[in-house]
Amino acid sequence: MIEARDRLALIGAGPMGLATAQLLAEHGIDFQGFELHTDVGGLWDIDAPRSTMYDSAHLISSRKMTEFANFPMRDDVAEYPSHRELKRYFQDYARHFDLYRHYRFGAEVLSCKPLGGSGDGWELTWRDAGGEHTQTFAGVLIANGTLSTPNMPEFKGDFSGELIHSSAYRNASQFDGKRVLVIGAGNSGCDIAVDAIHHGTVCDLSMRRGYYFVPKYVFGKPADTLGGAVKLPMALKRVVDGLILKWFVGNPQKYGFPKPDYKLYESHPVVNSLVLYHAGHGDIKIRPDIDRFNGNTVHFKDGTQADYDMVLAATGYKLDYPFIDNALLNWQGDAPHLYLNCMHPDRDDLFVLGMVEASGLGWQGRYEQAEMVVRYIEGLRDGNAAARSLQKTKHDGFVRATGGMNYIDLPRMAYYVDKATYRKSVCQWIGKLEGASA
């Protein structure tokens, strides 16, 4: 059991780490924060050591649907803010809630090792400018993000040009005068392909499967602000939203995009209209999956081939918690199996924050996850009945809150949830924990 005098270790000062830090401080729970970078913001600070930002990167959700409820973005911030605006937002958030004083910056966590069973403490080792240090903490909260370790596929053959992952992409000048192939048509892949169109001599886009494309604006308003006005069953919502996409997007297959082999919302949609615009104008050619490389030549699985100077793999990221043994996180398959994506079934001194993804969840949905965890820690400290009930529930079985959605079988979907189902479950626990402590 975590007692009032015990100090926790919090790893990460990105959005999830800052939300957790603010809640821990508000609830009087002692903690020490660790952040690899010299400032807050996580991957949204393009200068951070493991940032995967690029110059043209913006939110794919609108600011009103993404911001923290307790700290709205300024009115002069764009509807879809750039990474520069978001860096300032998180700095302002940290200053407003006086969070900087809780962190050691420039501190890379090297290892987290339990000293025994739940409640026996953890030995944490980190490295900073002064060397390596080790300290014992009562518990560990991991909030180091999910988008920093590249998922680089293996390809048959060898490519003699420049082969990079999108994590190494920073600005469009990297494409100047080059024949470019972008592999992967997720949100980053489509953004980067649009950059390459304007700077390279050729830009092709290789896709393994089809995607549903969503415009950023519908009827002059951010598209994601319109979906919650009327609650519909998923089957009906698919029909209605599918019709809206046909009206505003049309049929991407006319431009060469493959047809999705899954239903709407069974994977994250692509929020990008420009790639469709350029495909319709012949500025970009859609290619199938890659078969093999041979020098500068890329052979595709439909038997076609083309020559390129650069291949950029926008193939996503892998969950990675390199400072802790996977077995300690109850890792199964492509992700840890944690109750509501954050709570270990058997330990009350180890939590993973931010390992959750859903269309429209925003940072507020993640804040609620952190609030549930912090109130649970507080409830165990105070011995309230709601905390004991949650302790039993999380021990009894793995709950991911998919809402019955049949998400496609990909590693990046292993921690995907249904927003409504997830937030309902989390907020119910918050209400119970809050009521028990009143």
Short mmCIF file of C-alpha atoms in Angstrom, two decimals, residues 2-427:
data_model
loop_
_atom_site.label_atom_id
_atom_site.label_comp_id
_atom_site.label_asym_id
_atom_site.label_seq_id
_atom_site.Cartn_x
_atom_site.Cartn_y
_atom_site.Cartn_z
CA ILE A 2 1.28 3.51 -0.85
CA GLU A 3 1.29 5.67 2.25
CA ALA A 4 1.19 9.46 2.57
CA ARG A 5 4.90 9.69 3.40
CA ASP A 6 5.92 7.68 0.32
CA ARG A 7 7.32 9.35 -2.81
CA LEU A 8 6.46 8.19 -6.32
CA ALA A 9 8.56 8.44 -9.47
CA LEU A 10 6.88 9.94 -12.54
CA ILE A 11 8.62 9.40 -15.88
CA GLY A 12 7.90 11.91 -18.64
CA ALA A 13 6.91 15.58 -19.01
CA GLY A 14 4.85 15.38 -22.16
CA PRO A 15 1.06 15.95 -22.12
CA MET A 16 0.36 12.80 -20.12
CA GLY A 17 3.18 13.36 -17.65
CA LEU A 18 2.14 16.96 -17.05
CA ALA A 19 -1.50 16.01 -16.48
CA THR A 20 -0.43 13.35 -13.99
CA ALA A 21 1.97 15.74 -12.26
CA GLN A 22 -0.75 18.36 -11.90
CA LEU A 23 -3.14 15.83 -10.36
CA LEU A 24 -0.56 14.35 -8.01
CA ALA A 25 0.33 17.83 -6.75
CA GLU A 26 -3.34 18.77 -6.38
CA HIS A 27 -4.05 15.67 -4.31
CA GLY A 28 -1.01 16.11 -2.10
CA ILE A 29 0.82 12.99 -3.28
CA ASP A 30 4.59 13.37 -3.12
CA PHE A 31 6.45 12.58 -6.34
CA GLN A 32 9.63 13.20 -8.29
CA GLY A 33 9.41 13.75 -12.04
CA PHE A 34 12.05 12.72 -14.57
CA GLU A 35 12.33 14.08 -18.12
CA LEU A 36 14.99 13.28 -20.71
CA HIS A 37 14.67 16.68 -22.42
CA THR A 38 15.58 20.04 -20.88
CA ASP A 39 11.97 21.25 -21.00
CA VAL A 40 8.37 20.04 -21.00
CA GLY A 41 6.26 19.12 -24.01
CA GLY A 42 7.46 15.65 -24.95
CA LEU A 43 7.39 14.89 -28.67
CA TRP A 44 5.64 18.24 -29.36
CA ASP A 45 8.97 19.99 -28.77
CA ILE A 46 10.77 19.38 -32.04
CA ASP A 47 14.10 19.94 -30.26
CA ALA A 48 13.54 17.13 -27.77
CA PRO A 49 15.97 14.19 -28.15
CA ARG A 50 13.25 11.71 -29.13
CA SER A 51 10.77 14.05 -30.78
CA THR A 52 9.25 12.77 -34.00
CA MET A 53 7.88 16.15 -35.07
CA TYR A 54 8.47 17.72 -38.48
CA ASP A 55 8.16 21.37 -39.50
CA SER A 56 4.72 21.05 -41.10
CA ALA A 57 3.16 18.95 -38.31
CA HIS A 58 -0.18 20.06 -36.88
CA LEU A 59 -2.82 18.44 -34.72
CA ILE A 60 -5.22 16.25 -36.67
CA SER A 61 -7.92 17.01 -34.10
CA SER A 62 -9.18 20.52 -33.40
CA ARG A 63 -7.93 22.42 -30.38
CA LYS A 64 -11.36 22.48 -28.70
CA MET A 65 -11.57 18.69 -28.92
CA THR A 66 -7.98 18.18 -27.80
CA GLU A 67 -7.19 20.68 -25.04
CA PHE A 68 -7.29 20.08 -21.30
CA ALA A 69 -10.61 21.25 -19.83
CA ASN A 70 -8.84 22.91 -16.89
CA PHE A 71 -6.51 24.87 -19.18
CA PRO A 72 -8.07 25.87 -22.52
CA MET A 73 -5.85 27.04 -25.34
CA ARG A 74 -5.76 30.76 -26.04
CA ASP A 75 -8.34 32.12 -28.49
CA ASP A 76 -5.59 33.24 -30.87
CA VAL A 77 -4.36 29.65 -31.33
CA ALA A 78 -5.25 28.12 -34.69
CA GLU A 79 -8.11 25.61 -34.97
CA TYR A 80 -5.51 22.95 -35.79
CA PRO A 81 -2.40 24.11 -33.90
CA SER A 82 1.15 23.53 -35.07
CA HIS A 83 3.73 21.79 -32.92
CA ARG A 84 5.19 25.22 -32.13
CA GLU A 85 1.91 26.43 -30.64
CA LEU A 86 1.56 23.20 -28.69
CA LYS A 87 5.06 23.48 -27.27
CA ARG A 88 4.10 26.90 -25.88
CA TYR A 89 0.81 25.49 -24.61
CA PHE A 90 2.54 22.83 -22.52
CA GLN A 91 5.11 25.30 -21.23
CA ASP A 92 2.27 27.60 -20.17
CA TYR A 93 0.46 24.64 -18.58
CA ALA A 94 3.54 23.70 -16.56
CA ARG A 95 4.08 27.28 -15.40
CA HIS A 96 0.40 27.80 -14.54
CA PHE A 97 0.30 24.71 -12.30
CA ASP A 98 3.86 25.23 -10.99
CA LEU A 99 5.08 21.87 -12.28
CA TYR A 100 8.65 22.68 -13.31
CA ARG A 101 9.85 22.43 -9.71
CA HIS A 102 8.75 18.79 -9.52
CA TYR A 103 11.01 17.60 -12.37
CA ARG A 104 14.61 16.65 -12.92
CA PHE A 105 15.31 17.68 -16.52
CA GLY A 106 18.03 16.17 -18.69
CA ALA A 107 17.49 12.96 -16.73
CA GLU A 108 17.33 9.71 -18.67
CA VAL A 109 15.76 6.85 -16.72
CA LEU A 110 17.87 3.73 -17.27
CA SER A 111 16.08 1.12 -15.19
CA CYS A 112 13.17 0.49 -12.84
CA LYS A 113 13.43 -2.62 -10.69
CA PRO A 114 10.96 -3.79 -8.03
CA LEU A 115 12.38 -4.55 -4.61
CA GLY A 116 9.77 -7.21 -4.06
CA GLY A 117 6.02 -7.49 -4.35
CA SER A 118 3.53 -4.67 -4.62
CA GLY A 119 4.23 -2.09 -1.94
CA ASP A 120 7.87 -3.07 -1.34
CA GLY A 121 9.24 -0.19 -3.42
CA TRP A 122 11.20 0.34 -6.62
CA GLU A 123 14.83 1.03 -7.37
CA LEU A 124 15.11 3.63 -10.12
CA THR A 125 18.39 4.50 -11.85
CA TRP A 126 18.81 7.58 -14.03
CA ARG A 127 21.62 9.42 -15.77
CA ASP A 128 22.10 13.17 -16.03
CA ALA A 129 24.99 15.60 -16.46
CA GLY A 130 26.27 14.59 -13.05
CA GLY A 131 26.48 10.88 -13.87
CA GLU A 132 24.34 7.91 -12.81
CA HIS A 133 22.12 7.97 -9.72
CA THR A 134 19.93 5.40 -7.98
CA GLN A 135 17.08 6.05 -5.60
CA THR A 136 14.26 4.04 -4.05
CA PHE A 137 10.66 5.07 -4.65
CA ALA A 138 7.36 3.72 -3.37
CA GLY A 139 5.94 3.39 -6.87
CA VAL A 140 6.43 4.25 -10.51
CA LEU A 141 4.14 6.05 -12.94
CA ILE A 142 5.28 5.70 -16.56
CA ALA A 143 4.22 8.46 -18.96
CA ASN A 144 7.00 8.47 -21.54
CA GLY A 145 4.69 8.39 -24.58
CA THR A 146 3.94 5.90 -27.33
CA LEU A 147 5.38 7.55 -30.45
CA SER A 148 9.15 7.61 -30.11
CA THR A 149 10.46 4.18 -31.14
CA PRO A 150 10.21 3.71 -34.93
CA ASN A 151 8.52 0.64 -36.37
CA MET A 152 10.85 0.05 -39.30
CA PRO A 153 9.79 -2.92 -41.44
CA GLU A 154 12.26 -5.29 -43.05
CA PHE A 155 12.39 -5.24 -46.84
CA LYS A 156 13.68 -7.83 -49.29
CA GLY A 157 16.73 -6.69 -51.22
CA ASP A 158 18.81 -3.56 -50.75
CA PHE A 159 18.00 0.04 -51.61
CA SER A 160 21.00 2.05 -52.81
CA GLY A 161 19.34 5.44 -52.28
CA GLU A 162 18.39 7.08 -49.00
CA LEU A 163 16.10 4.98 -46.80
CA ILE A 164 14.74 6.69 -43.67
CA HIS A 165 11.89 6.35 -41.19
CA SER A 166 9.50 9.27 -40.80
CA SER A 167 10.96 9.84 -37.32
CA ALA A 168 14.09 11.16 -39.07
CA TYR A 169 12.11 13.63 -41.18
CA ARG A 170 12.21 17.27 -40.11
CA ASN A 171 11.64 19.56 -43.09
CA ALA A 172 10.71 19.42 -46.75
CA SER A 173 14.17 20.47 -47.95
CA GLN A 174 15.17 16.84 -47.40
CA PHE A 175 13.21 16.09 -50.59
CA ASP A 176 14.74 18.78 -52.80
CA GLY A 177 15.36 17.46 -56.32
CA LYS A 178 14.65 13.83 -55.36
CA ARG A 179 12.35 11.09 -56.60
CA VAL A 180 10.51 10.15 -53.43
CA LEU A 181 8.50 7.13 -52.36
CA VAL A 182 6.54 7.39 -49.11
CA ILE A 183 5.54 4.06 -47.59
CA GLY A 184 2.43 4.18 -45.43
CA ALA A 185 -0.63 6.38 -45.80
CA GLY A 186 -1.51 7.13 -42.20
CA ASN A 187 -1.81 10.72 -41.04
CA SER A 188 1.94 11.37 -40.95
CA GLY A 189 2.54 9.56 -44.24
CA CYS A 190 -0.05 11.68 -46.04
CA ASP A 191 1.25 14.92 -44.46
CA ILE A 192 4.79 14.11 -45.50
CA ALA A 193 3.75 13.03 -49.00
CA VAL A 194 2.14 16.45 -49.50
CA ASP A 195 5.44 18.07 -48.45
CA ALA A 196 7.35 15.87 -50.90
CA ILE A 197 5.05 16.82 -53.78
CA HIS A 198 6.19 20.44 -53.53
CA HIS A 199 9.91 19.76 -53.13
CA GLY A 200 10.75 16.50 -54.87
CA THR A 201 10.68 15.81 -58.59
CA VAL A 202 8.45 12.75 -58.10
CA CYS A 203 6.33 11.60 -55.18
CA ASP A 204 4.62 8.22 -55.01
CA LEU A 205 2.72 6.77 -52.08
CA SER A 206 2.84 3.03 -51.33
CA MET A 207 -0.16 1.64 -49.46
CA ARG A 208 -0.74 -1.82 -48.04
CA ARG A 209 -4.43 -1.18 -47.37
CA GLY A 210 -7.11 1.43 -47.93
CA TYR A 211 -8.11 4.18 -45.50
CA TYR A 212 -11.13 6.30 -44.77
CA PHE A 213 -10.32 9.96 -45.37
CA VAL A 214 -11.91 12.69 -43.25
CA PRO A 215 -11.82 16.41 -44.11
CA LYS A 216 -10.67 18.82 -41.40
CA TYR A 217 -13.67 21.07 -41.98
CA VAL A 218 -17.34 20.28 -42.60
CA PHE A 219 -19.80 23.14 -43.14
CA GLY A 220 -16.99 25.53 -42.21
CA LYS A 221 -16.41 23.96 -38.78
CA PRO A 222 -13.79 21.48 -37.57
CA ALA A 223 -15.18 18.07 -38.49
CA ASP A 224 -14.53 16.53 -35.09
CA THR A 225 -16.75 19.10 -33.34
CA LEU A 226 -19.87 17.88 -35.17
CA GLY A 227 -19.90 14.21 -34.26
CA GLY A 228 -21.04 14.44 -30.64
CA ALA A 229 -24.18 16.50 -31.15
CA VAL A 230 -26.40 13.42 -31.52
CA LYS A 231 -25.55 10.04 -30.01
CA LEU A 232 -26.16 7.20 -32.46
CA PRO A 233 -25.65 3.43 -32.32
CA MET A 234 -22.42 2.52 -34.12
CA ALA A 235 -24.21 0.76 -36.98
CA LEU A 236 -26.28 3.87 -37.72
CA LYS A 237 -23.35 6.21 -37.09
CA ARG A 238 -21.34 4.38 -39.76
CA VAL A 239 -24.15 4.90 -42.27
CA VAL A 240 -24.57 8.60 -41.48
CA ASP A 241 -20.86 9.39 -41.33
CA GLY A 242 -20.22 7.31 -44.44
CA LEU A 243 -22.72 9.46 -46.35
CA ILE A 244 -21.07 12.63 -45.06
CA LEU A 245 -17.67 11.38 -46.23
CA LYS A 246 -19.09 10.65 -49.67
CA TRP A 247 -20.46 14.19 -49.87
CA PHE A 248 -17.31 15.96 -48.72
CA VAL A 249 -14.55 13.56 -49.79
CA GLY A 250 -15.99 11.59 -52.67
CA ASN A 251 -14.60 8.21 -53.64
CA PRO A 252 -10.83 7.95 -53.05
CA GLN A 253 -10.72 4.83 -55.24
CA LYS A 254 -11.20 7.12 -58.27
CA TYR A 255 -7.74 8.55 -57.54
CA GLY A 256 -6.10 5.15 -57.21
CA PHE A 257 -6.46 4.59 -53.48
CA PRO A 258 -7.32 1.01 -52.50
CA LYS A 259 -10.70 0.32 -50.91
CA PRO A 260 -10.54 -0.26 -47.14
CA ASP A 261 -10.94 -3.92 -46.19
CA TYR A 262 -12.52 -3.02 -42.84
CA LYS A 263 -15.46 -0.98 -41.59
CA LEU A 264 -15.39 2.70 -40.74
CA TYR A 265 -13.91 3.31 -37.26
CA GLU A 266 -12.20 -0.09 -37.07
CA SER A 267 -8.97 1.83 -37.64
CA HIS A 268 -7.94 5.45 -37.21
CA PRO A 269 -9.15 7.55 -40.16
CA VAL A 270 -6.80 9.83 -42.10
CA VAL A 271 -7.60 13.50 -41.51
CA ASN A 272 -6.18 14.92 -44.71
CA SER A 273 -7.92 16.29 -47.80
CA LEU A 274 -4.80 17.62 -49.54
CA VAL A 275 -3.46 14.18 -50.44
CA LEU A 276 -6.74 13.46 -52.25
CA TYR A 277 -6.55 16.82 -54.00
CA HIS A 278 -3.03 16.11 -55.26
CA ALA A 279 -3.87 12.55 -56.27
CA GLY A 280 -6.80 13.89 -58.27
CA HIS A 281 -4.45 16.34 -60.00
CA GLY A 282 -1.90 13.68 -60.82
CA ASP A 283 0.75 15.17 -58.52
CA ILE A 284 1.07 11.92 -56.62
CA LYS A 285 0.78 8.32 -57.78
CA ILE A 286 -0.66 5.64 -55.54
CA ARG A 287 1.38 2.44 -55.50
CA PRO A 288 0.66 -0.96 -53.92
CA ASP A 289 2.73 -2.68 -51.24
CA ILE A 290 6.45 -3.24 -51.84
CA ASP A 291 7.80 -6.58 -52.98
CA ARG A 292 11.54 -5.86 -52.94
CA PHE A 293 14.35 -3.38 -53.49
CA ASN A 294 17.05 -3.66 -56.12
CA GLY A 295 19.45 -0.73 -56.17
CA ASN A 296 17.40 2.40 -56.83
CA THR A 297 14.54 0.33 -58.20
CA VAL A 298 11.51 -0.54 -56.08
CA HIS A 299 9.46 -3.53 -57.22
CA PHE A 300 5.81 -3.52 -56.17
CA LYS A 301 3.57 -6.50 -55.55
CA ASP A 302 1.47 -5.83 -58.63
CA GLY A 303 4.53 -6.40 -60.84
CA THR A 304 5.24 -2.72 -61.54
CA GLN A 305 8.48 -0.96 -60.67
CA ALA A 306 9.95 2.53 -60.43
CA ASP A 307 13.22 4.24 -59.52
CA TYR A 308 13.64 6.53 -56.52
CA ASP A 309 16.35 8.52 -54.76
CA MET A 310 14.67 8.42 -51.35
CA VAL A 311 12.30 6.02 -49.64
CA LEU A 312 10.62 7.29 -46.47
CA ALA A 313 8.85 4.72 -44.29
CA ALA A 314 5.91 6.31 -42.47
CA THR A 315 5.21 2.99 -40.82
CA GLY A 316 4.40 4.12 -37.32
CA TYR A 317 5.88 3.41 -33.91
CA LYS A 318 6.21 0.59 -31.43
CA LEU A 319 5.30 0.71 -27.77
CA ASP A 320 8.59 0.82 -25.93
CA TYR A 321 9.39 1.05 -22.23
CA PRO A 322 13.11 0.28 -22.40
CA PHE A 323 13.85 0.94 -18.74
CA ILE A 324 11.56 -1.79 -17.37
CA ASP A 325 11.21 -5.49 -18.08
CA ASN A 326 8.21 -6.27 -20.28
CA ALA A 327 7.08 -9.05 -17.94
CA LEU A 328 6.60 -6.51 -15.15
CA LEU A 329 4.07 -4.68 -17.34
CA ASN A 330 2.01 -7.82 -17.99
CA TRP A 331 2.97 -7.54 -21.65
CA GLN A 332 0.98 -9.88 -23.89
CA GLY A 333 1.12 -9.78 -27.66
CA ASP A 334 1.68 -6.27 -28.95
CA ALA A 335 0.99 -4.34 -25.73
CA PRO A 336 0.79 -4.60 -21.95
CA HIS A 337 -2.53 -5.97 -20.73
CA LEU A 338 -3.58 -3.44 -18.11
CA TYR A 339 -6.99 -2.65 -16.69
CA LEU A 340 -8.37 0.28 -18.70
CA ASN A 341 -4.94 0.47 -20.35
CA CYS A 342 -3.20 1.81 -17.27
CA MET A 343 -3.57 -0.33 -14.12
CA HIS A 344 -1.57 -3.48 -13.43
CA PRO A 345 -3.77 -6.40 -12.33
CA ASP A 346 -1.60 -7.35 -9.35
CA ARG A 347 0.49 -4.32 -8.45
CA ASP A 348 -0.67 -1.08 -6.85
CA ASP A 349 2.69 0.63 -7.26
CA LEU A 350 3.07 0.55 -11.05
CA PHE A 351 0.97 2.44 -13.60
CA VAL A 352 1.29 3.23 -17.30
CA LEU A 353 -0.27 6.55 -18.32
CA GLY A 354 -1.13 7.49 -21.89
CA MET A 355 -1.05 4.02 -23.43
CA VAL A 356 -4.48 4.62 -24.90
CA GLU A 357 -5.66 5.72 -28.32
CA ALA A 358 -9.14 6.49 -29.66
CA SER A 359 -10.64 8.76 -32.26
CA GLY A 360 -11.58 11.98 -30.49
CA LEU A 361 -10.23 11.04 -27.05
CA GLY A 362 -8.11 14.19 -26.82
CA TRP A 363 -5.94 15.11 -23.89
CA GLN A 364 -8.98 15.49 -21.68
CA GLY A 365 -9.75 11.79 -22.05
CA ARG A 366 -6.18 11.03 -21.06
CA TYR A 367 -6.40 13.49 -18.17
CA GLU A 368 -9.38 11.50 -16.91
CA GLN A 369 -7.26 8.36 -17.05
CA ALA A 370 -4.65 10.08 -14.89
CA GLU A 371 -7.33 11.33 -12.51
CA MET A 372 -8.65 7.80 -12.02
CA VAL A 373 -5.14 6.54 -11.23
CA VAL A 374 -4.33 9.40 -8.85
CA ARG A 375 -7.64 9.07 -7.02
CA TYR A 376 -7.02 5.33 -6.76
CA ILE A 377 -3.60 5.91 -5.19
CA GLU A 378 -5.19 8.41 -2.83
CA GLY A 379 -8.01 5.97 -2.06
CA LEU A 380 -5.58 3.19 -1.16
CA ARG A 381 -3.72 5.58 1.09
CA ASP A 382 -6.94 6.53 2.85
CA GLY A 383 -8.38 2.99 2.82
CA ASN A 384 -11.69 3.86 1.17
CA ALA A 385 -14.11 1.24 -0.08
CA ALA A 386 -14.17 2.42 -3.71
CA ALA A 387 -10.40 1.95 -4.01
CA ARG A 388 -10.68 -1.56 -2.61
CA SER A 389 -13.46 -2.30 -5.11
CA LEU A 390 -11.33 -1.07 -8.00
CA GLN A 391 -8.41 -3.10 -6.69
CA LYS A 392 -10.50 -6.25 -6.86
CA THR A 393 -11.97 -5.39 -10.26
CA LYS A 394 -8.64 -4.79 -11.94
CA HIS A 395 -7.30 -8.02 -10.46
CA ASP A 396 -10.23 -10.08 -11.77
CA GLY A 397 -9.71 -9.50 -15.49
CA PHE A 398 -8.31 -7.53 -18.40
CA VAL A 399 -10.64 -4.78 -19.65
CA ARG A 400 -9.73 -2.74 -22.73
CA ALA A 401 -13.05 -0.94 -23.33
CA THR A 402 -13.38 -1.49 -27.07
CA GLY A 403 -17.17 -1.15 -26.97
CA GLY A 404 -17.45 -4.27 -29.11
CA MET A 405 -15.47 -2.72 -31.97
CA ASN A 406 -13.55 -5.20 -34.12
CA TYR A 407 -10.36 -3.22 -34.60
CA ILE A 408 -7.99 -4.37 -37.32
CA ASP A 409 -5.21 -6.66 -36.15
CA LEU A 410 -2.19 -4.35 -36.12
CA PRO A 411 0.29 -3.55 -33.32
CA ARG A 412 -0.74 0.12 -33.33
CA MET A 413 -4.36 -0.93 -32.68
CA ALA A 414 -3.47 -3.15 -29.71
CA TYR A 415 -4.20 -0.34 -27.25
CA TYR A 416 -7.03 1.32 -29.19
CA VAL A 417 -10.32 1.84 -27.35
CA ASP A 418 -13.79 3.14 -28.08
CA LYS A 419 -13.90 6.71 -26.77
CA ALA A 420 -17.43 6.63 -25.35
CA THR A 421 -17.00 3.24 -23.68
CA TYR A 422 -13.61 4.16 -22.27
CA ARG A 423 -14.56 7.55 -20.89
CA LYS A 424 -17.74 6.16 -19.36
CA SER A 425 -15.81 3.45 -17.48
CA VAL A 426 -13.08 5.81 -16.33
CA CYS A 427 -15.47 8.56 -15.24
#
